[in-house]
Coordinates of C-alpha atoms and ligand atoms in Angstrom, one line a residue:
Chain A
X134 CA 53.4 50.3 196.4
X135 CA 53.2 48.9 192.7
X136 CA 56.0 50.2 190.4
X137 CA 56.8 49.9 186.9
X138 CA 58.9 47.1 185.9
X139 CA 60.5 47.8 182.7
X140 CA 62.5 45.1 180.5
X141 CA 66.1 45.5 182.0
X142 CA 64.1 45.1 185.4
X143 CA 65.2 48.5 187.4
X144 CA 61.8 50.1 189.2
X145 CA 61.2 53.2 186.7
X146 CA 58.7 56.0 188.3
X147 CA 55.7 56.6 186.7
X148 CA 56.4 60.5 186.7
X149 CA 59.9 62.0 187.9
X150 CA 61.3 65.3 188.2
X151 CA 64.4 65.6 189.0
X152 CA 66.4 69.4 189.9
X153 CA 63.2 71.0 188.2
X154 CA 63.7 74.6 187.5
X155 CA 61.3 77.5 185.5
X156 CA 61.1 80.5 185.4
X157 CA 58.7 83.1 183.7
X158 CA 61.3 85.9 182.6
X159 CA 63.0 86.9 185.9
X160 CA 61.2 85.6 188.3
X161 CA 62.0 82.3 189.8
X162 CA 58.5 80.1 189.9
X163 CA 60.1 76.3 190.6
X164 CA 63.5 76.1 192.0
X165 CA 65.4 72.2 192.1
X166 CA 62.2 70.3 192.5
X167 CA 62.6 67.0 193.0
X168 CA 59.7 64.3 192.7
X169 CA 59.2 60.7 192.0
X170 CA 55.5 59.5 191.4
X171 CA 55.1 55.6 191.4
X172 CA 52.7 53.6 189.3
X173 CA 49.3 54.0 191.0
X174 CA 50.7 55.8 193.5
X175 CA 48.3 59.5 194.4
X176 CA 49.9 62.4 195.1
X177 CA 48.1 65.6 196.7
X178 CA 50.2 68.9 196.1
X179 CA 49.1 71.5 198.5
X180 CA 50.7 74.9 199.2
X181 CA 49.6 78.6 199.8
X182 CA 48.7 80.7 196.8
X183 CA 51.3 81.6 193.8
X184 CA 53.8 78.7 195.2
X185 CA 54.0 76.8 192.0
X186 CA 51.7 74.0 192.0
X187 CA 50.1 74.7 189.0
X188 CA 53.3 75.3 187.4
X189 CA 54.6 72.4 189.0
X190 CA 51.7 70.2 187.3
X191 CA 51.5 71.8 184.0
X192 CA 55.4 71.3 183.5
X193 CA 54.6 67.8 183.3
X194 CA 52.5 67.6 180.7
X195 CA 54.7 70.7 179.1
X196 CA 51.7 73.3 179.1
X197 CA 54.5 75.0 180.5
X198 CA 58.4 74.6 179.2
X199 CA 60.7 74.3 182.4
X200 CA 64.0 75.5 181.7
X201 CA 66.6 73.0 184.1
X202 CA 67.0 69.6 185.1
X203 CA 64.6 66.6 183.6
X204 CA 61.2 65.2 183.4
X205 CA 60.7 61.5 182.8
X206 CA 57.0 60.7 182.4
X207 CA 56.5 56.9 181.9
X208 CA 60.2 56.5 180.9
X209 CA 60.0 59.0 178.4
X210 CA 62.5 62.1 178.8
X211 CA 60.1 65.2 178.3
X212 CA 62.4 67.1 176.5
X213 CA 61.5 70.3 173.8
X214 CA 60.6 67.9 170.0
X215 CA 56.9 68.0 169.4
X216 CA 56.9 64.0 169.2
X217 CA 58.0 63.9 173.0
X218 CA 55.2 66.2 174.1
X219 CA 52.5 64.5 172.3
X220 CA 53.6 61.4 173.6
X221 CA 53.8 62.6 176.9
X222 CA 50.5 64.5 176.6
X223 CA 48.5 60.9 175.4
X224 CA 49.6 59.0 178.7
X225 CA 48.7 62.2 181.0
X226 CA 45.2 63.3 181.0
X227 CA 44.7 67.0 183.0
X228 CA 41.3 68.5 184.6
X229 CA 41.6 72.1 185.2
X230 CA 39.7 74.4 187.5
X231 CA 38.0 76.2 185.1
X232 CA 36.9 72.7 183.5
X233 CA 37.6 74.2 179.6
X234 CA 35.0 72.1 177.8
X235 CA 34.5 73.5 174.7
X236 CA 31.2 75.0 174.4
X237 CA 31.1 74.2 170.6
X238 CA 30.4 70.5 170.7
X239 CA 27.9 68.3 173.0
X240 CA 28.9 66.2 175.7
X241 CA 29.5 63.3 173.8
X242 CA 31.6 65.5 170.9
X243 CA 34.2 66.8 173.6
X244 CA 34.5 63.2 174.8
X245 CA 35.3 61.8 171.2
X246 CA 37.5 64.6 169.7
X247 CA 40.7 63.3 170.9
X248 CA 40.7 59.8 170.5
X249 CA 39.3 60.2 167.2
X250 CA 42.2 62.9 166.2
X251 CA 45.3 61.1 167.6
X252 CA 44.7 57.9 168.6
X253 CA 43.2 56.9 165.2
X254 CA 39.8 55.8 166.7
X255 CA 36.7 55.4 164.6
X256 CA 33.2 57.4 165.3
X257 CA 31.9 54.0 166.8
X258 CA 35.1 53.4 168.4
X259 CA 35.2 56.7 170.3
X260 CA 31.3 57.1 170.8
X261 CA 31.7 53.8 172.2
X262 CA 34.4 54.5 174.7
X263 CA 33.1 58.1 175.3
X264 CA 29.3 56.5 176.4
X265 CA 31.1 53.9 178.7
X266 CA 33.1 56.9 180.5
X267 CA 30.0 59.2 180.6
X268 CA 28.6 56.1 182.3
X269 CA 31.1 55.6 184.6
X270 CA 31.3 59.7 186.0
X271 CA 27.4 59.0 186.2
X272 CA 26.1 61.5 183.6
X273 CA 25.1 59.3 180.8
X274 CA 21.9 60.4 180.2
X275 CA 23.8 64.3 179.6
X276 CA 25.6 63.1 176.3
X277 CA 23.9 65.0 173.8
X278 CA 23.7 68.1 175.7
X279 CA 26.1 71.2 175.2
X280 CA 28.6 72.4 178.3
X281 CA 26.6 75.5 178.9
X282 CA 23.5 73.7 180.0
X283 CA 25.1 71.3 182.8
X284 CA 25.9 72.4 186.4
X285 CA 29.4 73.1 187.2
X286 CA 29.6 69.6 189.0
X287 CA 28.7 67.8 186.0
X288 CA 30.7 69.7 183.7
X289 CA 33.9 68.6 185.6
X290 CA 33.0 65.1 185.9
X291 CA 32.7 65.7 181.9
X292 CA 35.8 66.8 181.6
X293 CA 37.2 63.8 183.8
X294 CA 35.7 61.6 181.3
X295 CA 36.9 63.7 178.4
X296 CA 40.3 62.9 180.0
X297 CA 39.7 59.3 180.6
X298 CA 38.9 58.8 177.3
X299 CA 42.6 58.9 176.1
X300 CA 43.1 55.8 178.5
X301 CA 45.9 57.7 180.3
X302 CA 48.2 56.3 182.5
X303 CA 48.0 59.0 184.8
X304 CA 46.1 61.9 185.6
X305 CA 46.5 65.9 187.0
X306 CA 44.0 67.8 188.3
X307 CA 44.3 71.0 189.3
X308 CA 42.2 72.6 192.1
X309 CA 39.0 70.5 190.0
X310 CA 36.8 71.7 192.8
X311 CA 37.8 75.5 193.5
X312 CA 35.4 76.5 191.2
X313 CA 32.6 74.9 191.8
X314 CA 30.0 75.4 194.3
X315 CA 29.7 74.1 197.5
X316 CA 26.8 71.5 197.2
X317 CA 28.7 70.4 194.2
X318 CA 32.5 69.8 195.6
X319 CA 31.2 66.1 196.8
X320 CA 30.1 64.9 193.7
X321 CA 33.6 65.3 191.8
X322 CA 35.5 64.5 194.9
X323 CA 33.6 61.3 195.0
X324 CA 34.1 60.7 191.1
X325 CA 38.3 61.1 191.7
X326 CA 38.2 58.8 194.6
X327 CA 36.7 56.3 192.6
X328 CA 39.3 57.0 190.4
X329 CA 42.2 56.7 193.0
X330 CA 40.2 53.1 194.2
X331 CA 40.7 51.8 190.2
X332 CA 44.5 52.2 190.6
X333 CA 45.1 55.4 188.6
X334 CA 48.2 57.5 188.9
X335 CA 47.0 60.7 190.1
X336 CA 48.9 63.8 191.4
X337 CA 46.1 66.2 192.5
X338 CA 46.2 70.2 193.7
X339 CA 44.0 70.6 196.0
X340 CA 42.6 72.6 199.5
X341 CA 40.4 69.8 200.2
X342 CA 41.8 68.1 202.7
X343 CA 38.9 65.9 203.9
X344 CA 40.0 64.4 200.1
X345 CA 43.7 64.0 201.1
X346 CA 43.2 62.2 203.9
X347 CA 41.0 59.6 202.5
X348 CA 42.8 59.4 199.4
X349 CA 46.7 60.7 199.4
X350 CA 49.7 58.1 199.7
X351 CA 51.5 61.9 200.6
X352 CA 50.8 65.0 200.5
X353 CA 53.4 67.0 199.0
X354 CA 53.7 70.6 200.3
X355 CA 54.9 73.2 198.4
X356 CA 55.9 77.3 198.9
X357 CA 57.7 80.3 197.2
X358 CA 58.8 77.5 194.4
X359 CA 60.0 74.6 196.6
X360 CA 58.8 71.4 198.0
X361 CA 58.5 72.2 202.1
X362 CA 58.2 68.6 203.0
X363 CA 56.1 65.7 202.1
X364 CA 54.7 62.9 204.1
X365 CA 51.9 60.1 204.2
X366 CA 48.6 61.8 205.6
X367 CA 48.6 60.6 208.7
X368 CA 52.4 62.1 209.6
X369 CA 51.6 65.2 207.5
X370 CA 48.6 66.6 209.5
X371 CA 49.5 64.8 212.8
X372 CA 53.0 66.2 212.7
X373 CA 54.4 68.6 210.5
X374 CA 57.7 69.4 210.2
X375 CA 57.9 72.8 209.1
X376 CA 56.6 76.3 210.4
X377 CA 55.3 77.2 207.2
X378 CA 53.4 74.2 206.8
X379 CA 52.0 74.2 210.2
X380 CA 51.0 77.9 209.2
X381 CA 49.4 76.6 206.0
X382 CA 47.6 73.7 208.0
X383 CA 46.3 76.4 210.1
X384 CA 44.5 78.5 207.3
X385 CA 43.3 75.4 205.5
X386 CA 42.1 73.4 208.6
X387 CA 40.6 76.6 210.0
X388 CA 42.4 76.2 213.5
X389 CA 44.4 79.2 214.3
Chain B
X17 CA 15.7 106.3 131.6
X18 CA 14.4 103.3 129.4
X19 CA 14.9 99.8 129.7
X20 CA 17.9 99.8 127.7
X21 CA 19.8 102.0 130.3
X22 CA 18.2 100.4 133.2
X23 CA 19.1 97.1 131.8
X24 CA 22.8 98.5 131.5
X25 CA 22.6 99.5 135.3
X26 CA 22.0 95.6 136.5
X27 CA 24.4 94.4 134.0
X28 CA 26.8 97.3 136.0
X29 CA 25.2 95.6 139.1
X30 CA 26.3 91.8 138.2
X31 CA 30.1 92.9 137.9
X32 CA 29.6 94.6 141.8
X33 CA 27.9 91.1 142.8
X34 CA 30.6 89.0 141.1
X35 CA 33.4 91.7 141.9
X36 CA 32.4 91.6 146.1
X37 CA 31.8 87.8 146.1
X38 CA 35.3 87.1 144.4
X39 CA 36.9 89.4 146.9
X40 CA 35.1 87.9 149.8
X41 CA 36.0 84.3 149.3
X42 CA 39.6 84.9 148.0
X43 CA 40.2 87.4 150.9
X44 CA 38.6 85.1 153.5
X45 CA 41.0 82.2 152.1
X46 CA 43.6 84.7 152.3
X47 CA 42.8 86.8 155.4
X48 CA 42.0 83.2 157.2
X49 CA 46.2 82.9 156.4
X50 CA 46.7 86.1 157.7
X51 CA 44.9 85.8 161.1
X52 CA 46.9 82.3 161.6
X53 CA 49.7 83.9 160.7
X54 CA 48.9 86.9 163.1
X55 CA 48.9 84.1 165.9
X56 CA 51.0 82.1 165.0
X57 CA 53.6 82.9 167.9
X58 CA 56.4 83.1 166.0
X59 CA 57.8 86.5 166.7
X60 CA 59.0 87.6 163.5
X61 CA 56.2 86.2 161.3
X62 CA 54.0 88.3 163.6
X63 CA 55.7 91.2 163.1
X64 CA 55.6 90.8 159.2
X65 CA 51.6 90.0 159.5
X66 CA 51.0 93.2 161.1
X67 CA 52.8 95.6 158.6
X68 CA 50.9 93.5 156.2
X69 CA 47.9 94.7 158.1
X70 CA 49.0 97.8 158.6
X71 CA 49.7 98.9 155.1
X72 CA 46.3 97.7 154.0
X73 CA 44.5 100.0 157.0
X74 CA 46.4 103.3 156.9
X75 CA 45.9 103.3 153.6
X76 CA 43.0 104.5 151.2
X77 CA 41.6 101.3 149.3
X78 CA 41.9 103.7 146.3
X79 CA 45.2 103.9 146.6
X80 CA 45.6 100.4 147.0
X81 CA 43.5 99.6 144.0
X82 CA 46.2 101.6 142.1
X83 CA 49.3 100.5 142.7
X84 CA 47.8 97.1 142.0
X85 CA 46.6 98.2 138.6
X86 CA 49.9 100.3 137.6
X87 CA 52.1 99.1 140.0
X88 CA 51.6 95.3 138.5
X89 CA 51.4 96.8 134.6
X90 CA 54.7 98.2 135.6
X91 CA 56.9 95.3 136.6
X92 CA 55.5 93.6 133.5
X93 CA 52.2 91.6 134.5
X94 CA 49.8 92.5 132.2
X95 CA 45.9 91.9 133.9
X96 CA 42.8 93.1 132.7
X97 CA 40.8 95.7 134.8
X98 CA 38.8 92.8 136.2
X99 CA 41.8 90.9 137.2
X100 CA 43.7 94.0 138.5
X101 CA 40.3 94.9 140.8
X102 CA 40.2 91.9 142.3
X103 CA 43.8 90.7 143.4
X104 CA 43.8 94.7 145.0
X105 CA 40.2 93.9 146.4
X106 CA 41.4 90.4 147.4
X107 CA 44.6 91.6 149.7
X108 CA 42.2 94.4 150.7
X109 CA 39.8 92.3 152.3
X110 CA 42.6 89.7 153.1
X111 CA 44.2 92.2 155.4
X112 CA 41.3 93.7 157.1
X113 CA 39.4 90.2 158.0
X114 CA 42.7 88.8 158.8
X115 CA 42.7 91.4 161.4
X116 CA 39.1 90.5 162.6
X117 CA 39.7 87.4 163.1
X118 CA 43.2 88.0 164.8
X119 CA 41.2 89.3 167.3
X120 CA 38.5 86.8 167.7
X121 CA 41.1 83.9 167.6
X122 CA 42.7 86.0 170.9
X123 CA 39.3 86.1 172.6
X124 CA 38.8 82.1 172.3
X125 CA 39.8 81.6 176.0
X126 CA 43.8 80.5 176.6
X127 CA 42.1 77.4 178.8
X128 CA 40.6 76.2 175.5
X129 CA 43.4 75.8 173.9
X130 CA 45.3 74.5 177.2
X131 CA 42.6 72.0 177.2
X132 CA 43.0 71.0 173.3
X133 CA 46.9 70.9 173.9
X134 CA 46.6 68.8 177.0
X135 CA 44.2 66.1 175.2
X136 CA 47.5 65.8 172.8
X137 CA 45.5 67.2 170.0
X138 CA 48.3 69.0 167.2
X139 CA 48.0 72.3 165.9
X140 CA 46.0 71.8 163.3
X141 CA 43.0 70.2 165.0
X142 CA 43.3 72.4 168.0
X143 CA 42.5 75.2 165.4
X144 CA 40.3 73.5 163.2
X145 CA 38.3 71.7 166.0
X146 CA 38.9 74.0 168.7
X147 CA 39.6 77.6 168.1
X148 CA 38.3 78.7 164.8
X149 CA 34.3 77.5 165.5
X150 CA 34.3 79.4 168.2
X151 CA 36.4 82.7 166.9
X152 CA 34.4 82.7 163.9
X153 CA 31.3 83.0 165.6
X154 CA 32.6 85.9 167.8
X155 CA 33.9 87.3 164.7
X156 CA 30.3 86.9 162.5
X157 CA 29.2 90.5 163.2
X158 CA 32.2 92.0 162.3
X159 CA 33.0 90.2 159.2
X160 CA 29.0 90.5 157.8
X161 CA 30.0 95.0 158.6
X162 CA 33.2 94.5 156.9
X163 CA 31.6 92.6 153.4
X164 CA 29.3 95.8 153.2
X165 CA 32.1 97.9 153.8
X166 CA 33.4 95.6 150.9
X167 CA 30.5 95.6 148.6
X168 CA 30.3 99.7 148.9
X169 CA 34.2 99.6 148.0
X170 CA 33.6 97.7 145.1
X171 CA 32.5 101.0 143.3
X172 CA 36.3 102.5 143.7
X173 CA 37.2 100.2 140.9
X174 CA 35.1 102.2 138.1
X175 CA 37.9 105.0 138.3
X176 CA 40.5 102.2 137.2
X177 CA 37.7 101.7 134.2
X178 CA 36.4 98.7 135.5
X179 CA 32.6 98.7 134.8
X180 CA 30.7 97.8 137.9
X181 CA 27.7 99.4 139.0
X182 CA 29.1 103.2 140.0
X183 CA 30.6 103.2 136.3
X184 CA 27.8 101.8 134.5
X185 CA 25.3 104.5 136.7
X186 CA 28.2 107.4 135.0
X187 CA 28.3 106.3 132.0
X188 CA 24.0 106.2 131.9
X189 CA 24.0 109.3 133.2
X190 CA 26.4 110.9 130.8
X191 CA 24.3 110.2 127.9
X192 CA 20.6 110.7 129.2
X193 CA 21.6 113.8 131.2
X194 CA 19.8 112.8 134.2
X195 CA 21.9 112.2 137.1
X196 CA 19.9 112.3 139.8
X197 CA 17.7 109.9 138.7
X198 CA 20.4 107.2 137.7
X199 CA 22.3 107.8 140.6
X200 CA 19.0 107.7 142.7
X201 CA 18.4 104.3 141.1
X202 CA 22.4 103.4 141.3
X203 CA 22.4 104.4 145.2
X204 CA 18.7 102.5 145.8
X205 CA 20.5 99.3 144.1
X206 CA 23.6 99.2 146.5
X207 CA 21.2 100.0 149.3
X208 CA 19.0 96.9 148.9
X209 CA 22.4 94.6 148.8
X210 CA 24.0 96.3 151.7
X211 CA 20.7 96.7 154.5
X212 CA 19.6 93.0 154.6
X213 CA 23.1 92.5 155.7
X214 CA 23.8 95.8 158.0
X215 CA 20.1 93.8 159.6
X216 CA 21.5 90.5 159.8
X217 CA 25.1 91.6 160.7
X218 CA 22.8 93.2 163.9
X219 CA 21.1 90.1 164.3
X220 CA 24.0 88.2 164.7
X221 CA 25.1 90.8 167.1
X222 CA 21.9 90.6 169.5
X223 CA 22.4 86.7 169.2
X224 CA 25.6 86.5 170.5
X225 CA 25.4 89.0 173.2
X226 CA 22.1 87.2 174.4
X227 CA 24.4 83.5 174.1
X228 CA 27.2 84.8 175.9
X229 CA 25.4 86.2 179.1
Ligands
LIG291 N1 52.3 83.0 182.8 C1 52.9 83.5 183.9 N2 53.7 84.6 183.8 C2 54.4 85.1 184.8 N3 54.3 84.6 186.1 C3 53.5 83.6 186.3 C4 52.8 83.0 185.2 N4 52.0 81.9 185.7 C5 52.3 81.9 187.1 N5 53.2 82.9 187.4 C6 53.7 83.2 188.7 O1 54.3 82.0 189.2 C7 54.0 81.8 190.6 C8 53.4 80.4 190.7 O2 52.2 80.4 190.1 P1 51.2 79.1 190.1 O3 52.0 78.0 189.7 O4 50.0 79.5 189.4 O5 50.9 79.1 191.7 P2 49.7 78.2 192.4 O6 49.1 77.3 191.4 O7 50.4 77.5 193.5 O8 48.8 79.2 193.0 C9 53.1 82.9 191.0 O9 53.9 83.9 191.7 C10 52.6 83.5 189.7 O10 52.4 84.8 189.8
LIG292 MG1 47.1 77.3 190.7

């Protein structure tokens, strides 16, 4: 697996979490999560309901403040200044279920917005990148439309290419296909394996295990707060250590 | 009524125009502060925000309109009628658009600003960009209702001897001895400013529920 090499030549993870706790008032939603994510490496983070992948995910890029142990996201500590998140947020791009275009602007507009507002870019710059990013997520010819009038499919390979267009180093998606209809999970799926062929960083929450398979270098399972176990696909489905995960396995796979 | 009077009543009208717009822009520059503010997260500027607001809505604008007037003369600022009318119009409308938009800034959906936050985008672009296009078209209705609220208040500030279009219609009427005729004409005046918008503030309405389905 490639790794970061940084000047004084120790192998630095691309993302690491080391005793990761949080907590939302009393209750307990990640308890001493430990996690190391190389350069190019792809992560799938599966787990029952309410377990804490979300949470897990959005800790990273600090949508949600965790409150023990540390984050290191391409050697930077993730830690509560404003400059640290922003930094952090530049080099991780995130695709969420619900897709949260925004309605306001075309196609093109949500793909510009960002580069143009903290990377310094110029109009031609960003329409530039944004038109070879629409290009490559296949929906080109859709650049001047508005969210509402695209198909669910399309709008998440939008925001894919919204999140591309910060040139992030790597990328969270969380459950990108759970919303989407069925006739419509292939065309994302197909547009993040592409992804995952180009080298990118991923970590990826999601039931679609058809996806993990193909794509995963392990599967990271996750319930009540804690990481289960984790394996490469082919030990993780073949041989599971854990009852809960064979349980889980059991829903997801549709064997009982 | 002659032209002379009649002439006096849209003279009267002009200082309601001038006296709404003023308050309008000044309180959506300063009720645009308030909503922020009101969102800002903070806990205790928050808290301050909605006394703020809740002063200026349990309150009668009269009242408000007087303490401005006296209250200011009082601790030694001397204003003019004019002035006095529309600083207490001002913080008026300041208060009860901040509060419109409070809650349109709430209904912008969390995942927006999720989104905005994740695409490293600051605060200030993630409001200007993000949030306030789309709150201040869920808020369009309501603010259009509240500036005919506004417009209709405007008349409160004859009692303070400020001579908009309700004083001018008294005054008129005082010396021709004829009230329900000025008053006829004074309440058709106001009428024609405030329908066209009551109509478009409906429009809006109907536009937005049909874009949001
Ligand atoms: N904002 C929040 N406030 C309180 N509890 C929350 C919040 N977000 C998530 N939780 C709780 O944290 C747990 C983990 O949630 P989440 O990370 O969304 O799970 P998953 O994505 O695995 O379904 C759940 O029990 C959920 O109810
Ligand atoms: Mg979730």
């Amino acid at each position: 697996m490639s790794q970061v090499r940084t000047s004084d030549n120790s192998i630095e993870p691309m993302i690491s979490l080391s005793g990761v706790g949080k907590w939302y008032g009393a209750f307990q939603a990640l308890d001493s999560i430990n996690m190391s994510v190389a350069k190019g490496e792809k992560i799938v983070l599966c787990g029952p309901s309410g377990s804490g992948k979300s949470t897990l995910i959005r800790c990273i890029n600090h949508l949600e403040a965790y409150q023990k142990g540390d984050i290191h996201v391409g050697g930077i500590r993730l830690g509560h200044g404003s400059k640290v998140i922003d930094a952090v947020r530049r080099e991780v791009g995130m695709v969420f279920q619900q897709f949260n275009l925004f309605p306001h602007l075309t196609v093109l507009q949500n793909c510009m917005l960002a580069p143009m507002r903290t990377l310094g870019l110029n109009k031609p710059q960003a329409e530039g990148r944004a038109r070879t990013l629409l290009e490559r997520v296949k929906i080109s010819e859709q650049a001047e439309k508005y969210p509402a009038q695209l198909s669910g499919g399309q709008q998440q390979r939008v925001a894919i290419a919204r999140a591309l267009c910060m040139r992030p180093k790597a990328m969270l998606f969380d459950e990108p296909t759970s919303a989407l209809d069925p006739e419509m999970v292939k065309e994302v799926l197909d547009t993040m394996i592409a992804l995952a062929e180009e080298g990118m960083t991923m970590i990826c929450v999601t039931h679609e295990m058809g996806f993990a398979r193909q794509v995963a270098d392990r599967i990271v399972f996750m319930a009540s707060g804690v990481i289960v176990e984790e394996a490469p696909p082919a030990e993780f489905f073949s041989n599971p250590k854990h009852e809960r995960t064979r349980k889980f396995l059991g829903e997801v796979l549709g064997r009982h | 009524m002659g032209r002379e009077e009649f002439l006096f009543l849209l003279t009267g009208l002009k200082w309601t125009v001038a006296l709404s717009a003023v308050a309008f822009v000044c309180g959506c520059v300063a009720g645009l502060m308030v909503a922020l503010l009101r969102t800002s997260g903070v806990a205790i500027i928050e808290r301050l925000t909605a006394g703020y607001i809740a002063v200026f809505q349990g309150t009668p604008l009269l009242m408000q309109l007087f303490v401005v007037y006296y209250g200011l003369a009082l601790i030694g600022i001397q204003m003019d009628a004019w002035a006095a009318v529309s600083v207490g119009l001002t913080l008026h409308a300041s208060a009860f658009l901040g509060e419109i938009w409070r809650g349109s800034i709430e209904a912008v959906p969390r995942g927006q600003t999720e989104a905005a936050k994740a695409l490293s985008l600051g605060y200030v672009s993630r409001m200007k960009d993000v949030v306030l296009p789309q709150a201040i078209r869920i808020s369009l209705p309501a603010t259009v209702g509240f500036l005919v609220q506004l417009i209709k208040g405007t008349s409160l500030a004859s009692i303070v001897g400020f001579t908009e279009l309700t004083r001018a219609g008294n005054i008129i009427s005082n010396q021709i001895f004829q009230p329900l005729t000025v008053f006829g004409i004074v309440g058709a005046l106001y009428f024609l400013m405030c329908c066209p918008l009551t109509i478009y503030g409906a429009h809006l309405e109907r536009k937005f529920l049909t874009a949001s389905r």
